Tab-separated table of N, CA and C in Angstrom:
chain	number	residue	atom	x	y	z
A	227	MET	N	7.858	-40.675	-14.107
A	227	MET	CA	7.421	-39.468	-14.780
A	227	MET	C	6.355	-38.755	-13.951
A	228	LEU	N	5.457	-39.523	-13.355
A	228	LEU	CA	4.397	-38.940	-12.547
A	228	LEU	C	4.981	-38.190	-11.356
A	229	ARG	N	6.024	-38.769	-10.726
A	229	ARG	CA	6.644	-38.119	-9.572
A	229	ARG	C	7.311	-36.803	-9.976
A	230	ALA	N	7.962	-36.785	-11.122
A	230	ALA	CA	8.607	-35.559	-11.596
A	230	ALA	C	7.562	-34.480	-11.860
A	231	SER	N	6.433	-34.884	-12.419
A	231	SER	CA	5.360	-33.932	-12.688
A	231	SER	C	4.791	-33.386	-11.380
A	232	ALA	N	4.591	-34.263	-10.406
A	232	ALA	CA	4.070	-33.837	-9.109
A	232	ALA	C	5.047	-32.887	-8.427
A	233	LEU	N	6.358	-33.189	-8.519
A	233	LEU	CA	7.367	-32.326	-7.932
A	233	LEU	C	7.365	-30.963	-8.618
A	234	SER	N	7.263	-30.972	-9.938
A	234	SER	CA	7.220	-29.722	-10.696
A	234	SER	C	6.007	-28.886	-10.296
A	235	ASN	N	4.856	-29.547	-10.153
A	235	ASN	CA	3.643	-28.836	-9.731
A	235	ASN	C	3.793	-28.276	-8.323
A	236	SER	N	4.451	-29.035	-7.435
A	236	SER	CA	4.664	-28.564	-6.069
A	236	SER	C	5.557	-27.335	-6.058
A	237	ILE	N	6.624	-27.371	-6.853
A	237	ILE	CA	7.529	-26.230	-6.919
A	237	ILE	C	6.813	-25.032	-7.519
A	238	SER	N	6.043	-25.255	-8.574
A	238	SER	CA	5.281	-24.163	-9.177
A	238	SER	C	4.299	-23.586	-8.174
A	239	GLY	N	3.655	-24.454	-7.424
A	239	GLY	CA	2.711	-24.002	-6.406
A	239	GLY	C	3.388	-23.158	-5.350
A	240	LEU	N	4.614	-23.520	-4.967
A	240	LEU	CA	5.355	-22.724	-3.994
A	240	LEU	C	5.654	-21.338	-4.542
A	241	GLY	N	5.973	-21.267	-5.812
A	241	GLY	CA	6.238	-19.969	-6.428
A	241	GLY	C	5.018	-19.072	-6.377
A	242	VAL	N	3.871	-19.645	-6.673
A	242	VAL	CA	2.626	-18.870	-6.628
A	242	VAL	C	2.338	-18.442	-5.198
A	243	THR	N	2.524	-19.354	-4.246
A	243	THR	CA	2.290	-19.027	-2.844
A	243	THR	C	3.217	-17.905	-2.399
A	244	ASN	N	4.489	-18.007	-2.765
A	244	ASN	CA	5.441	-16.961	-2.396
A	244	ASN	C	5.062	-15.633	-3.027
A	245	ALA	N	4.597	-15.661	-4.266
A	245	ALA	CA	4.186	-14.429	-4.945
A	245	ALA	C	2.990	-13.807	-4.240
A	246	VAL	N	2.034	-14.635	-3.832
A	246	VAL	CA	0.849	-14.132	-3.129
A	246	VAL	C	1.255	-13.526	-1.793
A	247	VAL	N	2.151	-14.188	-1.070
A	247	VAL	CA	2.626	-13.666	0.213
A	247	VAL	C	3.342	-12.341	-0.002
A	248	TRP	N	4.191	-12.246	-1.038
A	248	TRP	CA	4.918	-11.014	-1.310
A	248	TRP	C	3.952	-9.889	-1.659
A	249	ILE	N	2.966	-10.168	-2.492
A	249	ILE	CA	1.986	-9.144	-2.874
A	249	ILE	C	1.223	-8.672	-1.646
A	250	HIS	N	0.805	-9.611	-0.792
A	250	HIS	CA	0.093	-9.242	0.433
A	250	HIS	C	0.980	-8.351	1.305
A	251	PHE	N	2.271	-8.717	1.429
A	251	PHE	CA	3.201	-7.910	2.217
A	251	PHE	C	3.334	-6.513	1.628
A	252	ALA	N	3.462	-6.420	0.304
A	252	ALA	CA	3.608	-5.117	-0.357
A	252	ALA	C	2.374	-4.254	-0.124
A	253	VAL	N	1.195	-4.855	-0.215
A	253	VAL	CA	-0.055	-4.120	0.010
A	253	VAL	C	-0.121	-3.639	1.454
A	254	GLU	N	0.136	-4.522	2.410
A	254	GLU	CA	0.102	-4.150	3.826
A	254	GLU	C	1.140	-3.084	4.128
A	255	SER	N	2.301	-3.192	3.513
A	255	SER	CA	3.360	-2.213	3.709
A	255	SER	C	2.910	-0.828	3.251
A	256	ASN	N	2.242	-0.756	2.106
A	256	ASN	CA	1.746	0.521	1.591
A	256	ASN	C	0.641	1.086	2.482
A	257	ILE	N	-0.243	0.240	2.958
A	257	ILE	CA	-1.312	0.685	3.862
A	257	ILE	C	-0.703	1.209	5.161
A	258	ASN	N	0.259	0.469	5.721
A	258	ASN	CA	0.905	0.907	6.960
A	258	ASN	C	1.682	2.203	6.763
A	259	CYS	N	2.268	2.377	5.597
A	259	CYS	CA	2.964	3.624	5.270
A	259	CYS	C	2.004	4.800	5.378
A	260	LEU	N	0.838	4.672	4.763
A	260	LEU	CA	-0.137	5.768	4.785
A	260	LEU	C	-0.722	5.979	6.178
A	261	LYS	N	-0.927	4.891	6.923
A	261	LYS	CA	-1.412	5.031	8.300
A	261	LYS	C	-0.428	5.835	9.135
A	262	SER	N	0.853	5.543	8.979
A	262	SER	CA	1.847	6.260	9.774
A	262	SER	C	1.977	7.710	9.316
A	263	LEU	N	1.837	7.969	8.015
A	263	LEU	CA	1.847	9.353	7.540
A	263	LEU	C	0.712	10.143	8.185
A	264	LYS	N	-0.464	9.545	8.191
A	264	LYS	CA	-1.633	10.221	8.769
A	264	LYS	C	-1.426	10.472	10.264
A	265	ALA	N	-0.832	9.501	10.949
A	265	ALA	CA	-0.624	9.632	12.389
A	265	ALA	C	0.455	10.666	12.728
A	266	LEU	N	1.466	10.788	11.889
A	266	LEU	CA	2.598	11.656	12.194
A	266	LEU	C	2.406	13.107	11.754
A	267	LEU	N	1.634	13.321	10.706
A	267	LEU	CA	1.470	14.672	10.179
A	267	LEU	C	0.318	15.393	10.871
A	268	GLN	N	0.516	16.665	11.126
A	268	GLN	CA	-0.560	17.497	11.656
A	268	GLN	C	-1.424	17.934	10.478
A	269	ASP	N	-2.715	17.805	10.645
A	269	ASP	CA	-3.671	18.080	9.567
A	269	ASP	C	-4.710	19.095	10.056
A	270	PRO	N	-4.302	20.366	10.229
A	270	PRO	CA	-5.218	21.346	10.826
A	270	PRO	C	-6.487	21.602	10.017
A	271	LEU	N	-6.456	21.363	8.721
A	271	LEU	CA	-7.646	21.596	7.893
A	271	LEU	C	-8.501	20.337	7.741
A	272	GLY	N	-8.031	19.209	8.253
A	272	GLY	CA	-8.822	17.982	8.281
A	272	GLY	C	-8.953	17.229	6.969
A	273	TYR	N	-8.106	17.528	5.994
A	273	TYR	CA	-8.209	16.845	4.700
A	273	TYR	C	-8.016	15.331	4.820
A	274	LEU	N	-7.004	14.922	5.579
A	274	LEU	CA	-6.738	13.488	5.702
A	274	LEU	C	-7.821	12.796	6.516
A	275	ASN	N	-8.334	13.479	7.523
A	275	ASN	CA	-9.402	12.881	8.330
A	275	ASN	C	-10.660	12.627	7.508
A	276	LEU	N	-10.927	13.502	6.553
A	276	LEU	CA	-12.115	13.331	5.710
A	276	LEU	C	-11.928	12.249	4.649
A	277	SER	N	-10.731	12.135	4.131
A	277	SER	CA	-10.500	11.282	2.969
A	277	SER	C	-9.863	9.933	3.297
A	278	TRP	N	-9.009	9.882	4.287
A	278	TRP	CA	-8.235	8.671	4.556
A	278	TRP	C	-8.923	7.817	5.617
A	279	ASP	N	-9.798	6.930	5.186
A	279	ASP	CA	-10.537	6.033	6.078
A	279	ASP	C	-9.986	4.621	5.920
A	280	PHE	N	-9.321	4.135	6.947
A	280	PHE	CA	-8.693	2.814	6.889
A	280	PHE	C	-9.638	1.693	7.299
A	281	ASN	N	-10.899	1.994	7.573
A	281	ASN	CA	-11.861	0.951	7.931
A	281	ASN	C	-12.342	0.171	6.721
A	282	ASN	N	-12.206	0.730	5.553
A	282	ASN	CA	-12.579	0.059	4.306
A	282	ASN	C	-11.521	-0.996	4.000
A	283	LYS	N	-11.905	-2.205	3.733
A	283	LYS	CA	-10.940	-3.276	3.475
A	283	LYS	C	-11.018	-3.803	2.046
A	284	ILE	N	-11.704	-3.099	1.164
A	284	ILE	CA	-11.789	-3.519	-0.235
A	284	ILE	C	-10.447	-3.248	-0.894
A	285	GLU	N	-9.957	-4.210	-1.654
A	285	GLU	CA	-8.674	-4.062	-2.335
A	285	GLU	C	-8.655	-2.772	-3.143
A	286	GLY	N	-7.610	-1.993	-2.965
A	286	GLY	CA	-7.470	-0.743	-3.690
A	286	GLY	C	-8.102	0.457	-3.005
A	287	PHE	N	-8.634	0.290	-1.793
A	287	PHE	CA	-9.344	1.398	-1.139
A	287	PHE	C	-8.454	2.614	-0.926
A	288	ILE	N	-7.161	2.414	-0.707
A	288	ILE	CA	-6.290	3.568	-0.475
A	288	ILE	C	-6.092	4.392	-1.745
A	289	CYS	N	-6.405	3.812	-2.887
A	289	CYS	CA	-6.252	4.528	-4.162
A	289	CYS	C	-7.268	5.660	-4.298
A	290	ASN	N	-8.293	5.653	-3.450
A	290	ASN	CA	-9.296	6.720	-3.453
A	290	ASN	C	-8.971	7.830	-2.459
A	291	PHE	N	-7.873	7.686	-1.727
A	291	PHE	CA	-7.490	8.704	-0.754
A	291	PHE	C	-7.029	9.969	-1.474
A	292	LEU	N	-7.349	11.111	-0.889
A	292	LEU	CA	-6.891	12.394	-1.406
A	292	LEU	C	-5.362	12.400	-1.470
A	293	GLY	N	-4.814	12.736	-2.632
A	293	GLY	CA	-3.372	12.856	-2.796
A	293	GLY	C	-2.631	11.568	-3.074
A	294	ILE	N	-3.354	10.467	-3.216
A	294	ILE	CA	-2.712	9.171	-3.448
A	294	ILE	C	-3.021	8.694	-4.857
A	295	GLU	N	-1.986	8.297	-5.554
A	295	GLU	CA	-2.126	7.703	-6.888
A	295	GLU	C	-1.523	6.303	-6.825
A	296	CYS	N	-2.261	5.331	-7.302
A	296	CYS	CA	-1.806	3.939	-7.287
A	296	CYS	C	-1.412	3.482	-8.685
A	297	TRP	N	-0.683	2.385	-8.722
A	297	TRP	CA	-0.305	1.792	-9.998
A	297	TRP	C	-1.538	1.350	-10.767
A	298	HIS	N	-2.516	0.833	-10.047
A	298	HIS	CA	-3.768	0.357	-10.634
A	298	HIS	C	-4.869	0.711	-9.643
A	299	PRO	N	-6.016	1.184	-10.093
A	299	PRO	CA	-7.052	1.648	-9.163
A	299	PRO	C	-7.588	0.590	-8.205
A	300	HIS	N	-7.397	-0.666	-8.512
A	300	HIS	CA	-7.928	-1.727	-7.646
A	300	HIS	C	-6.818	-2.489	-6.940
A	301	GLU	N	-5.656	-1.866	-6.821
A	301	GLU	CA	-4.510	-2.518	-6.200
A	301	GLU	C	-3.866	-1.520	-5.247
A	302	SER	N	-3.728	-1.876	-4.004
A	302	SER	CA	-3.222	-0.948	-2.985
A	302	SER	C	-1.700	-0.828	-3.026
A	303	LYS	N	-1.187	-0.413	-4.175
A	303	LYS	CA	0.255	-0.180	-4.322
A	303	LYS	C	0.441	1.271	-4.759
A	304	VAL	N	0.981	2.089	-3.849
A	304	VAL	CA	1.080	3.529	-4.045
A	304	VAL	C	2.171	3.868	-5.059
A	305	LEU	N	1.798	4.629	-6.069
A	305	LEU	CA	2.730	5.106	-7.089
A	305	LEU	C	3.269	6.484	-6.705
A	306	ASN	N	2.386	7.398	-6.341
A	306	ASN	CA	2.751	8.775	-5.990
A	306	ASN	C	1.945	9.257	-4.794
A	307	ILE	N	2.564	10.125	-4.014
A	307	ILE	CA	1.888	10.812	-2.917
A	307	ILE	C	2.031	12.308	-3.182
A	308	LYS	N	0.897	12.995	-3.312
A	308	LYS	CA	0.903	14.443	-3.578
A	308	LYS	C	0.053	15.134	-2.511
A	309	LEU	N	0.721	15.669	-1.503
A	309	LEU	CA	0.013	16.275	-0.376
A	309	LEU	C	0.291	17.765	-0.243
A	310	SER	N	0.842	18.372	-1.273
A	310	SER	CA	1.116	19.809	-1.213
A	310	SER	C	-0.204	20.579	-1.182
A	311	ASP	N	-0.164	21.748	-0.638
A	311	ASP	CA	-1.324	22.652	-0.554
A	311	ASP	C	-2.450	22.129	0.336
A	312	LEU	N	-2.156	21.162	1.213
A	312	LEU	CA	-3.179	20.672	2.142
A	312	LEU	C	-2.997	21.262	3.537
A	313	GLY	N	-1.959	22.071	3.714
A	313	GLY	CA	-1.721	22.687	5.013
A	313	GLY	C	-1.176	21.731	6.056
A	314	LEU	N	-0.599	20.620	5.620
A	314	LEU	CA	-0.050	19.643	6.561
A	314	LEU	C	1.220	20.188	7.193
A	315	LYS	N	1.470	19.783	8.433
A	315	LYS	CA	2.647	20.244	9.167
A	315	LYS	C	3.336	19.060	9.816
A	316	GLY	N	4.626	19.233	10.019
A	316	GLY	CA	5.407	18.213	10.702
A	316	GLY	C	6.631	17.842	9.898
A	317	PRO	N	7.532	17.081	10.525
A	317	PRO	CA	8.741	16.657	9.822
A	317	PRO	C	8.409	15.625	8.753
A	318	PHE	N	9.309	15.492	7.798
A	318	PHE	CA	9.114	14.490	6.749
A	318	PHE	C	9.179	13.109	7.387
A	319	PRO	N	8.115	12.336	7.310
A	319	PRO	CA	8.065	11.036	7.988
A	319	PRO	C	8.984	10.001	7.329
A	320	ARG	N	9.818	9.378	8.132
A	320	ARG	CA	10.691	8.309	7.633
A	320	ARG	C	9.888	7.093	7.190
A	321	SER	N	8.695	6.974	7.711
A	321	SER	CA	7.856	5.815	7.393
A	321	SER	C	7.449	5.777	5.929
A	322	VAL	N	7.707	6.845	5.182
A	322	VAL	CA	7.385	6.841	3.756
A	322	VAL	C	8.181	5.737	3.046
A	323	ALA	N	9.256	5.291	3.651
A	323	ALA	CA	10.040	4.190	3.080
A	323	ALA	C	9.223	2.902	3.007
A	324	ASN	N	8.162	2.799	3.805
A	324	ASN	CA	7.305	1.610	3.771
A	324	ASN	C	6.372	1.594	2.573
A	325	CYS	N	6.264	2.700	1.867
A	325	CYS	CA	5.512	2.721	0.606
A	325	CYS	C	6.458	2.195	-0.468
A	326	THR	N	6.552	0.906	-0.549
A	326	THR	CA	7.584	0.241	-1.347
A	326	THR	C	7.376	0.353	-2.846
A	327	SER	N	6.231	0.826	-3.285
A	327	SER	CA	5.947	0.917	-4.721
A	327	SER	C	6.101	2.332	-5.270
A	328	LEU	N	6.511	3.264	-4.417
A	328	LEU	CA	6.661	4.660	-4.848
A	328	LEU	C	7.707	4.794	-5.943
A	329	THR	N	7.488	5.762	-6.828
A	329	THR	CA	8.500	6.041	-7.853
A	329	THR	C	9.185	7.350	-7.539
């Protein structure tokens, strides 16, 4: 019985580990999506340069970026991107596909 319990705990632990890895991947994917958007789009009025600072590493920091709405304010999972009226120029970036939490 003890071995079955230990095996069950090990399997449960793997599930939690996999979930943590997936969440970390989703967060990094969303951050990389926004980094590539900033790099690819021309921002003649400097809105993204003023607001989008990737040096902050606190969870949810991208949720404070201009034009970014997250699922939860302390979780770096992008729900919506609203960049109209910012004077941005350039082709629609394919890298937006890396924002895996977009609706």
